[in-house]
Coordinates of C-alpha atoms and ligand atoms in Angstrom, one line a residue:
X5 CA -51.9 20.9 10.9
X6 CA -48.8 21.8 8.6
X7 CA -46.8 21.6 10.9
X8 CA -47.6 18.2 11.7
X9 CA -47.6 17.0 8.0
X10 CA -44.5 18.7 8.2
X11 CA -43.3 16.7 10.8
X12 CA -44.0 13.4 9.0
X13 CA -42.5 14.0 6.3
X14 CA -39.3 14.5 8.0
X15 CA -39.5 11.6 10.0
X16 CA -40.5 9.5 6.9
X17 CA -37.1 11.0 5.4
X18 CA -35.3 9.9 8.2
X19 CA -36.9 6.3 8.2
X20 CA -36.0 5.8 4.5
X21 CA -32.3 7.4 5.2
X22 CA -31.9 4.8 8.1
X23 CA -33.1 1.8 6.5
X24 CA -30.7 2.5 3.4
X25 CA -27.7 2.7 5.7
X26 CA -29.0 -0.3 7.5
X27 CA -28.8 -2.0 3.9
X28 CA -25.7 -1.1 3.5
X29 CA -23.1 -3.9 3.5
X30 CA -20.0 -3.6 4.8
X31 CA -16.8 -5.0 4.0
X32 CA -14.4 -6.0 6.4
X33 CA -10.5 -5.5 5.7
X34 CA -8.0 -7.4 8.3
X35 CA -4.7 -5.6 7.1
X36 CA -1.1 -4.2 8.2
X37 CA -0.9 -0.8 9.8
X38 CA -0.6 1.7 7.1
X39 CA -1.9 -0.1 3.9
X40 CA -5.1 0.7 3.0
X41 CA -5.4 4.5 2.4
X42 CA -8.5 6.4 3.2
X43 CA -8.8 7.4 -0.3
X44 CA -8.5 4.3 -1.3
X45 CA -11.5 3.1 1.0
X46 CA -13.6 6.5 0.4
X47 CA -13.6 5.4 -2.9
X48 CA -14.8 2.1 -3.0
X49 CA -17.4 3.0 -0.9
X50 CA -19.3 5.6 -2.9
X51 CA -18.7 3.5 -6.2
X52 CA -20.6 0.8 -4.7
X53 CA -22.7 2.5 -2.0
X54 CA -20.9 0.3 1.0
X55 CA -18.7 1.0 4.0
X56 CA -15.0 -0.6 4.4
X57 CA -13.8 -0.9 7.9
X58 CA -10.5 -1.9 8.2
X59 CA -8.7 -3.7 11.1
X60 CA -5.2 -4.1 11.7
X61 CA -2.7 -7.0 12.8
X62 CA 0.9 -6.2 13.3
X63 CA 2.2 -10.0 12.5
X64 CA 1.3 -12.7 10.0
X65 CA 0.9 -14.7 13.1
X66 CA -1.6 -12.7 14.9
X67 CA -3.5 -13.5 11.6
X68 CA -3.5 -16.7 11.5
X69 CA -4.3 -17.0 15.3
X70 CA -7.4 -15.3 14.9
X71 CA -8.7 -17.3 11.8
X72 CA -7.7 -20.2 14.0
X73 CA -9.6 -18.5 17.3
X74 CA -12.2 -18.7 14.7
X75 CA -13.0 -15.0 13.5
X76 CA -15.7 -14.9 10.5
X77 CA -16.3 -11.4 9.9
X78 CA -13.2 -10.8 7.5
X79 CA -13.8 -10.3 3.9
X80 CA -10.3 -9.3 2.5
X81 CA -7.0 -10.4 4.7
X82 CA -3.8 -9.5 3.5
X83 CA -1.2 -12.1 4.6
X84 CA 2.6 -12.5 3.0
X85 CA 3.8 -15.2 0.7
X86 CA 4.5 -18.2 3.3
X87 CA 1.0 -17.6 5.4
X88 CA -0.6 -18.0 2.4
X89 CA 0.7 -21.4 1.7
X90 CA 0.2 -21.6 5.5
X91 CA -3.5 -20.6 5.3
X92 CA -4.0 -22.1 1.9
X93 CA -2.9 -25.9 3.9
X94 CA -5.3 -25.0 6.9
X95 CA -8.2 -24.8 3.8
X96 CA -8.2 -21.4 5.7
X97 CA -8.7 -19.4 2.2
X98 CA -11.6 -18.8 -0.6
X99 CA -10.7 -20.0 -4.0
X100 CA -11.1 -16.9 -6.1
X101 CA -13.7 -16.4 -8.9
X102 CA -11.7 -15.0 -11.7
X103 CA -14.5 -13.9 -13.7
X104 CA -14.9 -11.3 -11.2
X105 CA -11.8 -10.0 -11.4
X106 CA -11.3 -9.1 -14.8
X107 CA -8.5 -6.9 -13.7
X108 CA -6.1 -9.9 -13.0
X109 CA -4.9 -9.2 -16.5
X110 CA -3.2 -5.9 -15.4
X111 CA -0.9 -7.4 -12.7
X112 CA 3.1 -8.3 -14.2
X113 CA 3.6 -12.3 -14.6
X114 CA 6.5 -11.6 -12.4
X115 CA 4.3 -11.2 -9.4
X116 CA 2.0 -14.5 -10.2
X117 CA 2.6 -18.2 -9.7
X118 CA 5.3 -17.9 -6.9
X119 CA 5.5 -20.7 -4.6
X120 CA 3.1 -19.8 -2.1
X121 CA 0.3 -20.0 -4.5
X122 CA 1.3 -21.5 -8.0
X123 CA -1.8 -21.1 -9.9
X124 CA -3.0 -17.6 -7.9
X125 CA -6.2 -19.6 -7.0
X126 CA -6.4 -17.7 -3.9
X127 CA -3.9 -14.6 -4.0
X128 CA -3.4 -11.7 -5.6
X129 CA -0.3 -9.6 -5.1
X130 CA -1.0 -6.3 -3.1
X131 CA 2.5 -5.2 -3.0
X132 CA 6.4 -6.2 -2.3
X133 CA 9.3 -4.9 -0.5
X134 CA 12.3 -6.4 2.0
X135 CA 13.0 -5.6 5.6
X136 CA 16.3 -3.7 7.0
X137 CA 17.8 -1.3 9.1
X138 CA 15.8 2.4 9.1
X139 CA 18.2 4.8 10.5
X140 CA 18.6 8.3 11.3
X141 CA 21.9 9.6 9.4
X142 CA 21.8 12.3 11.6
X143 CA 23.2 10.5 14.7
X144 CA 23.5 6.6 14.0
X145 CA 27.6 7.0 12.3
X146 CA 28.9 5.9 10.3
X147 CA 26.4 4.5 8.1
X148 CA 25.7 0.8 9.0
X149 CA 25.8 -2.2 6.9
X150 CA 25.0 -5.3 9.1
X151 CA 22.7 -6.6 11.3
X152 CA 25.5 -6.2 14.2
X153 CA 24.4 -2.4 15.0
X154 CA 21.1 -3.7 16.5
X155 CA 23.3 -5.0 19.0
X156 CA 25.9 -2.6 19.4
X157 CA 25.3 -1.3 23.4
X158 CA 25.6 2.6 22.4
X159 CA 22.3 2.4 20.8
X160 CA 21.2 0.7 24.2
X161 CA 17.0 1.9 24.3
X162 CA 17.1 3.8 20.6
X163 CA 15.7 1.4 18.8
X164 CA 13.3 -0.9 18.3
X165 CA 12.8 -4.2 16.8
X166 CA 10.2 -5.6 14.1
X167 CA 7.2 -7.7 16.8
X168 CA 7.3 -10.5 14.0
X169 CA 8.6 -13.6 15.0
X170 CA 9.3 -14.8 11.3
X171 CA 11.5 -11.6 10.7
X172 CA 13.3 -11.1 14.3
X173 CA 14.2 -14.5 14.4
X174 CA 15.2 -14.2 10.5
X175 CA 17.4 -11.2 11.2
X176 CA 19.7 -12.8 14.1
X177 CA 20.0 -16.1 11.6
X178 CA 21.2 -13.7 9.1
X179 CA 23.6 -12.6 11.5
X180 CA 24.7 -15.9 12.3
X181 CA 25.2 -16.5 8.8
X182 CA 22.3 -18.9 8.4
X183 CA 19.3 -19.4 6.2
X184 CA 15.7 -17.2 7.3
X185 CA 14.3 -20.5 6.4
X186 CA 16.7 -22.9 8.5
X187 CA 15.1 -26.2 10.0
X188 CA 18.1 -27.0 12.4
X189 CA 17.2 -26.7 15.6
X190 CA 20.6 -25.9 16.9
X191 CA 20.4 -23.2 14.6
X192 CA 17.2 -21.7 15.7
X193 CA 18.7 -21.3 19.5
X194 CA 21.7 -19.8 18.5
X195 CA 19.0 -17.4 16.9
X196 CA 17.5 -16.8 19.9
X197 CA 20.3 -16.9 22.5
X198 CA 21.5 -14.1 20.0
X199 CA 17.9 -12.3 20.7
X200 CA 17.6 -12.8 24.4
X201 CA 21.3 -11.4 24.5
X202 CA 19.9 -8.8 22.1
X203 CA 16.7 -7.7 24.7
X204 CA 18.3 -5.8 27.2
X205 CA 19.5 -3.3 24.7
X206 CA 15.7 -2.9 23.0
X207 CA 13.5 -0.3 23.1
X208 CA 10.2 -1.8 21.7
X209 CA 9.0 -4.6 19.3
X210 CA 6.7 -3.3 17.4
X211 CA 5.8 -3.5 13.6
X212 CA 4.5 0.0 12.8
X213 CA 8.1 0.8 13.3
X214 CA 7.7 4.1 11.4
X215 CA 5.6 5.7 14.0
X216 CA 8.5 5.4 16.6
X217 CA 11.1 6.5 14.2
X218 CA 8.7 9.7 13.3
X219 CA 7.8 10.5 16.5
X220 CA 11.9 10.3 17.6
X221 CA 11.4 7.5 19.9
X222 CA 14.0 5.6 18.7
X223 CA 16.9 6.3 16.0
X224 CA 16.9 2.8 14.3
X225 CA 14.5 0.4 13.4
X226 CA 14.3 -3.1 11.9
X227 CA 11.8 -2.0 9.6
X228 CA 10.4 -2.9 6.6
X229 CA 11.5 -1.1 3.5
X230 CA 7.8 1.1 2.8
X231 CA 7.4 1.9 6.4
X232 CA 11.3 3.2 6.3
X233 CA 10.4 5.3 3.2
X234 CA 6.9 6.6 4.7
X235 CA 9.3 8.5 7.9
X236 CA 11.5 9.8 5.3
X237 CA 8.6 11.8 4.5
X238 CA 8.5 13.8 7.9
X239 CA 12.4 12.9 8.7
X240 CA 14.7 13.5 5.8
X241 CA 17.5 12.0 6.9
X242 CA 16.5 8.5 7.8
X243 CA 18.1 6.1 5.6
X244 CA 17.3 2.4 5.0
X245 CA 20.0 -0.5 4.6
X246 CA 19.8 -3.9 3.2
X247 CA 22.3 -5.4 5.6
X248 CA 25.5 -7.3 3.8
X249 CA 24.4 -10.3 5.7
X250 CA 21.2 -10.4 3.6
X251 CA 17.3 -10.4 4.6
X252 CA 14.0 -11.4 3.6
X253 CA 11.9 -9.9 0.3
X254 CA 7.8 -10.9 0.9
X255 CA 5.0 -10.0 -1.0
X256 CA 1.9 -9.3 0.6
X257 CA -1.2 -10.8 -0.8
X258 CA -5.0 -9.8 -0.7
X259 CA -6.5 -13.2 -0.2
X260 CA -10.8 -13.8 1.2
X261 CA -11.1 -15.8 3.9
X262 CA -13.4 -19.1 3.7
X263 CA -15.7 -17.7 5.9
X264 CA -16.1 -14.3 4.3
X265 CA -19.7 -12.3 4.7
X266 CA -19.4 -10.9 1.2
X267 CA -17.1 -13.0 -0.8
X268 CA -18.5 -11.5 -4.3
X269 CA -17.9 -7.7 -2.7
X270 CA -14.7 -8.8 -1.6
X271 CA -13.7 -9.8 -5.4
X272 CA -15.2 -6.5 -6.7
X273 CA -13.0 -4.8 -4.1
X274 CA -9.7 -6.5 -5.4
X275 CA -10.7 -5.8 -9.2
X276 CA -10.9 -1.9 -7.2
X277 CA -7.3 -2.4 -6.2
X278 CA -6.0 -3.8 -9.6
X279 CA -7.2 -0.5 -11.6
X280 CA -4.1 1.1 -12.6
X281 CA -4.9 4.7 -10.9
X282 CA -5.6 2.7 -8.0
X283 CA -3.5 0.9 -7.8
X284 CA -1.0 4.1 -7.6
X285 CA -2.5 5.3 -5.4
X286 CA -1.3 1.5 -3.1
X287 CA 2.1 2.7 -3.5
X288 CA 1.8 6.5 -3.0
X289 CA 0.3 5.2 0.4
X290 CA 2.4 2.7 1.2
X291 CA 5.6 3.5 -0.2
X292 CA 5.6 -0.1 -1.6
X293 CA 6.2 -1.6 -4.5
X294 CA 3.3 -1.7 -7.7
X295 CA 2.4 -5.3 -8.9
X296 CA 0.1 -3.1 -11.7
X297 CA 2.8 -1.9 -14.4
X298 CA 0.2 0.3 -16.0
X299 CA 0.2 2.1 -12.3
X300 CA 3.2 3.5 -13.0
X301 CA 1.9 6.0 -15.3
X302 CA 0.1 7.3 -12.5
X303 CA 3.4 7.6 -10.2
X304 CA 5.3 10.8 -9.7
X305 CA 8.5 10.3 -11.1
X306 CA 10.7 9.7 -7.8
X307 CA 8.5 6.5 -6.7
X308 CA 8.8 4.8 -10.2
X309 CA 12.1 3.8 -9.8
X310 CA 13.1 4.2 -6.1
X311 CA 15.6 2.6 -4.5
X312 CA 13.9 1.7 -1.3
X313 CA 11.6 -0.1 -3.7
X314 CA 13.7 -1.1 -6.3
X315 CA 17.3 -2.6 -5.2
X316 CA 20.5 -3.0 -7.0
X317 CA 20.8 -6.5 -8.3
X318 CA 23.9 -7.4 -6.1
X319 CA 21.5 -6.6 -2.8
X320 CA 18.3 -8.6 -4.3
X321 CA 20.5 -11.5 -4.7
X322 CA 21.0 -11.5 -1.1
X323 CA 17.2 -11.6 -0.2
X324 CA 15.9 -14.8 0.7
X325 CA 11.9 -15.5 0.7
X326 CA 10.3 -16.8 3.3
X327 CA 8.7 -20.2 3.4
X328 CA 6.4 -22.3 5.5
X329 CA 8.5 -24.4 7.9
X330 CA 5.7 -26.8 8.5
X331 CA 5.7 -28.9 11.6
X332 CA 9.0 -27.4 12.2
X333 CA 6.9 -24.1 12.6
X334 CA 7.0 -25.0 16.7
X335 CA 10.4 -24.0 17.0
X336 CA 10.0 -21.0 15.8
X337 CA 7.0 -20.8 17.7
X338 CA 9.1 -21.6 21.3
X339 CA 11.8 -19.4 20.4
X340 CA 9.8 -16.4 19.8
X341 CA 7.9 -16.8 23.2
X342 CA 10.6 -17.5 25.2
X343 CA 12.4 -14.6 23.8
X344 CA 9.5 -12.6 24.8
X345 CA 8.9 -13.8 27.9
X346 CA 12.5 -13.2 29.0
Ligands
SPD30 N1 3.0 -1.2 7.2 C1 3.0 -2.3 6.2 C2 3.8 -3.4 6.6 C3 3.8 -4.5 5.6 C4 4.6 -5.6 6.0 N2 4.7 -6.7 5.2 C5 5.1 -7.8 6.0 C6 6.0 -8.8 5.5 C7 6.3 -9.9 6.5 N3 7.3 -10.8 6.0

C-alpha cells in the first residue's frame, strides 16, 4: 500500500515537471555561426524560465530566402545593415516596442540612425566589424596587402572564400577598383569573370571561415574580421588584413520578424543583450565590436581597443558600407549563381 502511494506521488511529480516544461516558451534565434554564446543563451533562459534555440544561416541571402519561402517560427533574426533596409521594404520586419526595451539608452548614438534604418524602428545594433584577408604568417610571405593574393596560383586549394554573394562579388569589384555598391552592369561581369577565373584556385566558399582556418584546412581566408580574431585564439600567428584596395564595414542588427511567436519575449531578449555585462560578454564571444560603451568596463583590457576591431583611421576611410541595390539586386543575383554553378 506505500508503495503504491509511493508510486503516485512520483508520477504526479513527473506530471507537474512535464507540463511546466511543456509551458515553457521558447524563443527562436536565426543567427550567424558563432554569435550567440551559450552563456549568453543559458542565461536568458533561467532569468525567464524559457529555452532559446538558435539556428544558423551562413549569408544574408539565405535569410531573406527563407522569410520569403515563408518561415514563421523566428523570433530574433540578425541580418546586416542593407537586408534590413531590404527586409524592412518587403514589410518583412516587426516595428519595435521601445517601452520594452528600456536598455536602448545604453547603445552609442554612433551606432543608431544609419541608413538602413533611420529612426531604429526595427533594429538594434548587435555588433560591427569589416571583412579581409585572415592569414597564417607562418607560411602565406610576405605579408599581403590586396585582394590579388586570393588569386595568386601558389595558394591554388589553401584557401577559401567568404559563401556570400554581397561580399565575394564586393571583394573582386574592390579589386577592379570599383564601388561594393556599383549598379553598372559591365562592372558586375568584370566582377565575376574575375571570380570564375578565381574558382579553379578555391578551396571552399564557406562563411564560418574560421573553422577551416583552425582546423588548417586552408592558410587564407576572406573572412570577416571577428571570425579572423576568434582562430587567433587556437592559431597565434594568423593575421588579418584590410586590403589597400578597400572593403566593406556592416553592422549586424537584431531585428523580430513580422511573424514572430513571441514578439514581447523577443524584446525582453534584446533588452538581455543591451545590459552592459552582457553585452561583453557579445564581444568576448564573438570577437566583435561592442555597440554598449558601458560594456567595455566589463572587457579585459586587450579587446577594448583591438585592432581587428578597431582600425586606424586611414584603413576605415577605405571601408565602404553596403547598400540595397534594389531592382538592380538581379545582377548580383545572376552573377553569384553563375559563378557557382561554373
Ligand atoms: N560569425 C559571425 C559572422 C558575422 C558576419 N557578419 C556579416 C556581415 C555581412 N556583410
Amino acid at each position: 500500500m506505500r508503495n503504491k502511494y509511493i508510486l503516485s506521488a512520483v508520477l504526479l511529480l513527473t506530471l507537474f515537471i512535464c507540463n511546466c516544461d511543456e509551458q515553457k516558451q521558447q524563443l527562436n534565434v536565426f543567427t550567424w555561426a558563432g554569435y550567440v554564446s551559450d552563456d549568453i543563451r543559458a542565461g536568458f533562459e533561467k532569468e525567464y524560465g524559457v529555452t532559446v534555440l538558435v539556428d544558423t544561416y551562413a549569408s544574408n541571402e539565405d535569410l531573406l530566402a527563407k522569410l520569403l519561402a515563408g518561415a514563421t517560427g523566428y523570433d530574433i533574426i540578425m541580418p546586416s545593415d542593407y537586408m534590413v533596409s531590404i527586409l524592412i521594404k518587403q514589410n518583412l520586419l516587426a516595428e519595435l516596442n521601445r517601452d520594452n526595451i528600456p536598455n536602448f539608452q545604453n547603445i552609442s548614438p554612433l551606432f543608431l540612425g544609419k541608413y538602413f534604418d533611420i529612426d531604429n524602428q526595427y533594429s538594434i545594433p548587435y555588433t560591427f566589424g569589416t571583412a579581409g584577408i585572415a592569414y597564417d604568417s607562418a607560411v602565406v610571405t610576405p605579408d599581403p596587402d590586396s585582394w590579388a593574393v586570393l588569386w595568386d596560383p601558389q595558394y591554388k586549394n589553401q584557401f577559401s572564400m567568404l559563401d556570400d554573394q554581397r561580399e565575394t562579388i564586393g571583394a573582386a569589384l574592390k579589386l577592379l577598383g570599383y564601388s561594393l555598391n556599383t549598379t553598372d552592369p559591365e562592372e558586375i561581369k568584370a566582377a565575376k569573370e574575375k571570380l570564375i577565373d578565381q574558382k579553379p584556385l578555391v578551396k571552399q566558399y564557406k562563411s564560418e571561415a574560421e573553422e577551416l582556418l583552425i582546423a588548417g584546412d586552408v592558410v587564407m581566408a576572406h573572412c570577416w574580421s571577428g571570425d579572423a580574431f576568434r582562430a587567433t585564439e587556437t592559431r597565434p600567428t594568423i593575421r588579418y588584413v584590410i586590403p589597400k584596395e578597400g572593403s566593406s564595414q556592416f553592422i549586424d542588427a537584431v531585428c523580430i520578424p513580422k511573424s514572430a511567436p513571441h514578439k514581447e519575449l523577443a524584446e525582453q531578449f534584446i533588452n538581455y543583450l543591451l545590459r552592459p555585462e552582457v553585452n561583453a560578454k557579445i564581444t568576448a564571444f564573438t570577437k566583435y565590436g561592442t555597440c554598449v560603451p558601458t560594456a567595455k568596463e566589463y572587457l579585459p583590457e586587450h579587446l577594448r581597443m583591438h585592432k581587428f576591431i578597431y582600425p586606424p583611421k586611414e584603413v576605415l576611410d577605405s571601408l565602404e558600407w553596403l547598400k540595397d541595390p534594389g531592382d538592380f539586386t538581379r545582377h548580383y543575383n545572376r552573377a553569384w549563381e553563375e559563378i557557382k554553378a561554373k
